[in-house]
PDB file of C-alpha atoms in Angstrom:
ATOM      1  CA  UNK A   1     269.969 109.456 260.902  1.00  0.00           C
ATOM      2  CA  UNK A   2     270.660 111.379 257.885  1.00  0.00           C
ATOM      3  CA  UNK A   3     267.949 111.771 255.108  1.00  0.00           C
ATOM      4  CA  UNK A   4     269.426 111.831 251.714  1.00  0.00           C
ATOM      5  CA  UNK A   5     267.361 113.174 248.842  1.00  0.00           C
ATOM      6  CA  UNK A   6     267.798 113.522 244.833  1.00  0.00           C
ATOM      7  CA  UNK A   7     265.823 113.987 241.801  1.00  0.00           C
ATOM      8  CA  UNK A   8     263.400 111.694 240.578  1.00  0.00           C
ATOM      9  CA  UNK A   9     265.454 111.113 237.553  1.00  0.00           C
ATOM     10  CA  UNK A  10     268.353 110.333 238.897  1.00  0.00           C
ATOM     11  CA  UNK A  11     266.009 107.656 241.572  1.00  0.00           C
ATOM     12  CA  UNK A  12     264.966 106.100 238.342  1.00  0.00           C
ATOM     13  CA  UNK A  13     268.187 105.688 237.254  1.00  0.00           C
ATOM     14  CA  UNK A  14     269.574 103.891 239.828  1.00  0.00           C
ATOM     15  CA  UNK A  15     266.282 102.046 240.275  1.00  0.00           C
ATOM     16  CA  UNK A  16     267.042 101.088 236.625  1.00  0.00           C
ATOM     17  CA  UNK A  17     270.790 100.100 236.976  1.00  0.00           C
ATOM     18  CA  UNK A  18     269.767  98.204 240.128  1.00  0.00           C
ATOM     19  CA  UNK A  19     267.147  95.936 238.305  1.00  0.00           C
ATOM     20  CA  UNK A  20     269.215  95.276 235.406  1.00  0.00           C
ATOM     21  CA  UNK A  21     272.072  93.903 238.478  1.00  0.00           C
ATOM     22  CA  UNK A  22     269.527  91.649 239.305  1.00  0.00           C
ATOM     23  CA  UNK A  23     268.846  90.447 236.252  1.00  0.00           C
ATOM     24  CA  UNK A  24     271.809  89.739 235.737  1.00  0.00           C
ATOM     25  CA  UNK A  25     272.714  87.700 238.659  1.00  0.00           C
ATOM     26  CA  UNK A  26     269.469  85.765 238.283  1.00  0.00           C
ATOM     27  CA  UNK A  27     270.473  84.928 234.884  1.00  0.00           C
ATOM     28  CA  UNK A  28     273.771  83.550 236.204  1.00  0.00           C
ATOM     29  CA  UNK A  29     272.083  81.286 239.168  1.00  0.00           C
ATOM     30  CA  UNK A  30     269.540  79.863 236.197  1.00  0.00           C
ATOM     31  CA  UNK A  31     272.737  79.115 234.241  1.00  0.00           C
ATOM     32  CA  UNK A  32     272.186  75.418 232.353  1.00  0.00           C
ATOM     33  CA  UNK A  33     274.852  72.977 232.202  1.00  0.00           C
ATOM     34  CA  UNK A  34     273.860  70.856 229.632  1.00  0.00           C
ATOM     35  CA  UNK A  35     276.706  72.218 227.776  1.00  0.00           C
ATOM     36  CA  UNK A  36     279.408  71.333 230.303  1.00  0.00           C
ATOM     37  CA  UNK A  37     281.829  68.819 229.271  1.00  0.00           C
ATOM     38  CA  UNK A  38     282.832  65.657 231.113  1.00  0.00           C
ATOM     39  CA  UNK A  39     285.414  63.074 230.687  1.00  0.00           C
ATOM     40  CA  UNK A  40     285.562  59.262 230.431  1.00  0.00           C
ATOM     41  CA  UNK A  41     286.132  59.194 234.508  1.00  0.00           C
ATOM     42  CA  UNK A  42     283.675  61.634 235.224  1.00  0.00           C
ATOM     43  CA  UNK A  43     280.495  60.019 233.257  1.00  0.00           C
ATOM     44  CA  UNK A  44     281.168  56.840 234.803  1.00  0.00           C
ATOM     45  CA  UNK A  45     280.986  58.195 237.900  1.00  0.00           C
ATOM     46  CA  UNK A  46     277.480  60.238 237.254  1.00  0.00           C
ATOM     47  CA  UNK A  47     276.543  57.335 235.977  1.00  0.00           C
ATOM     48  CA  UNK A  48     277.375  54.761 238.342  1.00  0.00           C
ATOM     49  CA  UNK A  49     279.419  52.681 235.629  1.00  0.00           C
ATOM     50  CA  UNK A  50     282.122  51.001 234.110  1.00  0.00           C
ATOM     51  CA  UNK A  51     284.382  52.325 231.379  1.00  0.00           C
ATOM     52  CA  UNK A  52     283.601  49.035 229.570  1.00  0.00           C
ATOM     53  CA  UNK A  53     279.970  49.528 229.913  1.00  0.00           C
ATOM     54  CA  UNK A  54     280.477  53.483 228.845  1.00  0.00           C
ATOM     55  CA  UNK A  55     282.468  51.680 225.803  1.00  0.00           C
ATOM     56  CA  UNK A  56     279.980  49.922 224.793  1.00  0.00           C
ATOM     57  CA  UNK A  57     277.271  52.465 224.789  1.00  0.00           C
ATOM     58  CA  UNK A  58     279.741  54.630 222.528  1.00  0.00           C
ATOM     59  CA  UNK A  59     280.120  51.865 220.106  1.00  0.00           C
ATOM     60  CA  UNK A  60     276.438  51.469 219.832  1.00  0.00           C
ATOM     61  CA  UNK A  61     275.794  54.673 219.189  1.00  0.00           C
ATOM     62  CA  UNK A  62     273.805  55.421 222.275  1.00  0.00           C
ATOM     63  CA  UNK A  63     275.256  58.520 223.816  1.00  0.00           C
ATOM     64  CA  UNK A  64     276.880  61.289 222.048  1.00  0.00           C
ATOM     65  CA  UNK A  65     280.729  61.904 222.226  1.00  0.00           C
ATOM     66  CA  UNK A  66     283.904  63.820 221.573  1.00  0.00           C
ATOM     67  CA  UNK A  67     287.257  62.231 220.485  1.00  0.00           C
ATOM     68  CA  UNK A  68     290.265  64.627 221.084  1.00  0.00           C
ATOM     69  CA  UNK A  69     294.025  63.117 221.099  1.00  0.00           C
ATOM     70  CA  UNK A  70     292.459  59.964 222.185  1.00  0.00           C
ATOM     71  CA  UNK A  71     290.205  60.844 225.109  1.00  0.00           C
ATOM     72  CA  UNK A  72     286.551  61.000 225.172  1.00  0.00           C
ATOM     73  CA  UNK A  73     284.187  63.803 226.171  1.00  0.00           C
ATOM     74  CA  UNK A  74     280.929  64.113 226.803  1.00  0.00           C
ATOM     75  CA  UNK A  75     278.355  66.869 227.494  1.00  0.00           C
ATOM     76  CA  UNK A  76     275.629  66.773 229.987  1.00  0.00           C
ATOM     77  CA  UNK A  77     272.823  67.312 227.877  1.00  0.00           C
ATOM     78  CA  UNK A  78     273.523  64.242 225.729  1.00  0.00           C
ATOM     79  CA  UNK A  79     273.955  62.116 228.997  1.00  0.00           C
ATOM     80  CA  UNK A  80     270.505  63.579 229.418  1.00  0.00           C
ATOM     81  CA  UNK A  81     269.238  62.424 225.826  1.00  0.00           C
ATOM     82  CA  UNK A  82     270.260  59.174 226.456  1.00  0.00           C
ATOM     83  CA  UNK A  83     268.906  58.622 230.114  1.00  0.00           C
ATOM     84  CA  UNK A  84     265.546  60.338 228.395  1.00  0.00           C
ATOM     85  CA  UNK A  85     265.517  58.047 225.028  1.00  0.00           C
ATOM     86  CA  UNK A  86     265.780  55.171 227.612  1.00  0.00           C
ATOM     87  CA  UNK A  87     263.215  55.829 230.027  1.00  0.00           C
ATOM     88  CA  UNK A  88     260.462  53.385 230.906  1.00  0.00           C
ATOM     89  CA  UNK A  89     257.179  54.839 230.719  1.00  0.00           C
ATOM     90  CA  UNK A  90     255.080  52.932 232.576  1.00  0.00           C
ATOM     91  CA  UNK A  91     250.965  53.188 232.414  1.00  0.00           C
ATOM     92  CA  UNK A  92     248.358  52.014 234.773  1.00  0.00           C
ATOM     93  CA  UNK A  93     247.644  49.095 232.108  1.00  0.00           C
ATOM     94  CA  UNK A  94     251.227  48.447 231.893  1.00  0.00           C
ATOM     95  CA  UNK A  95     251.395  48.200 235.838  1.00  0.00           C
ATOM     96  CA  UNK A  96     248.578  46.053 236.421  1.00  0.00           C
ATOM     97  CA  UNK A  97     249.610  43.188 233.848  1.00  0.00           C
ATOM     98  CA  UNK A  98     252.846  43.592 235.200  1.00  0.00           C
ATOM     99  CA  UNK A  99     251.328  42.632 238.723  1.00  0.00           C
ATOM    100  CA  UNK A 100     249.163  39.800 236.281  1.00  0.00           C
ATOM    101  CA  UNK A 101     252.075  38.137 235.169  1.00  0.00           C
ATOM    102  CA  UNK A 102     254.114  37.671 238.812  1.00  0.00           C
ATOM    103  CA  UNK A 103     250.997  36.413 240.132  1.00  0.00           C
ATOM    104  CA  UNK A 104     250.725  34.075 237.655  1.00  0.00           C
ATOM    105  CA  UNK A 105     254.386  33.017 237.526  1.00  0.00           C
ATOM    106  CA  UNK A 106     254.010  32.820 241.841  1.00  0.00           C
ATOM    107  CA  UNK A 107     251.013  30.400 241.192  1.00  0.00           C
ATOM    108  CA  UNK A 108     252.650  28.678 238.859  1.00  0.00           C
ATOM    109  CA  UNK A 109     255.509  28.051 241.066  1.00  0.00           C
ATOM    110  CA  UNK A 110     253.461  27.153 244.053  1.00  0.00           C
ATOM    111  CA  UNK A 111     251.689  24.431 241.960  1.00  0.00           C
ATOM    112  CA  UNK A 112     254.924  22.858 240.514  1.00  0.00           C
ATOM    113  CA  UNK A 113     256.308  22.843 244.306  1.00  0.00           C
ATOM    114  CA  UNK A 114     252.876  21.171 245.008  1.00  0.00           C
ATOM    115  CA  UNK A 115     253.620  17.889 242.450  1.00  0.00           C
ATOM    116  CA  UNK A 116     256.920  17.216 243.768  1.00  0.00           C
ATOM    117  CA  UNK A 117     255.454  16.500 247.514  1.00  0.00           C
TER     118      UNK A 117
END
């Protein structure tokens, strides 16, 4: 085994440039895509859509776009904006009159079934 030694200085150095490699390669791993670009094809794919339905959002102004020589584009953060601005929030309130109403509506149900026999 050899034993290498040099001067603290130079250690510190390289200790330096080292740590600065690694920041730089953890910058590149925490790299956000919200900028990338996606066509027509691709969004309705994320999505789990149709073109038409991807149409129709565009027309009603829901999702942010791109128009270049006829094709549409689409970044990731505004498919993010939109899933966001549409998002259900739902509260423990919310929850239990939820659960209110469908018991209601069952009992309902049960007692029209009822009349007809």
């Amino acid at each position: 085994m050899k034993i290498i030694t040099i001067e603290e200085e130079a250690w510190q150095q390289l200790n330096s440039r080292i740590d600065a490699i690694a920041d730089y390669l953890k910058r590149q791993e925490d790299k956000n895509y919200d900028d990338l670009w996606l066509n027509n094809h691709e969004v309705c794919q994320y999505l789990h859509i149709s073109e038409k339905t991807l149409w129709r959002m565009r027309t009603k102004g829901e999702i942010a776009y791109s128009k270049i020589y006829g094709q549409y584009f689409y970044t990731i953060g505004s498919i993010k904006d939109m899933l966001n601005a549409n998002a259900i929030q739902s509260t423990d309130e919310f929850v239990e009159e939820l659960m209110a109403k469908g018991k209601s509506y069952i009992e309902k149900g049960r007692k029209l079934n009822r009349d007809k026999k």
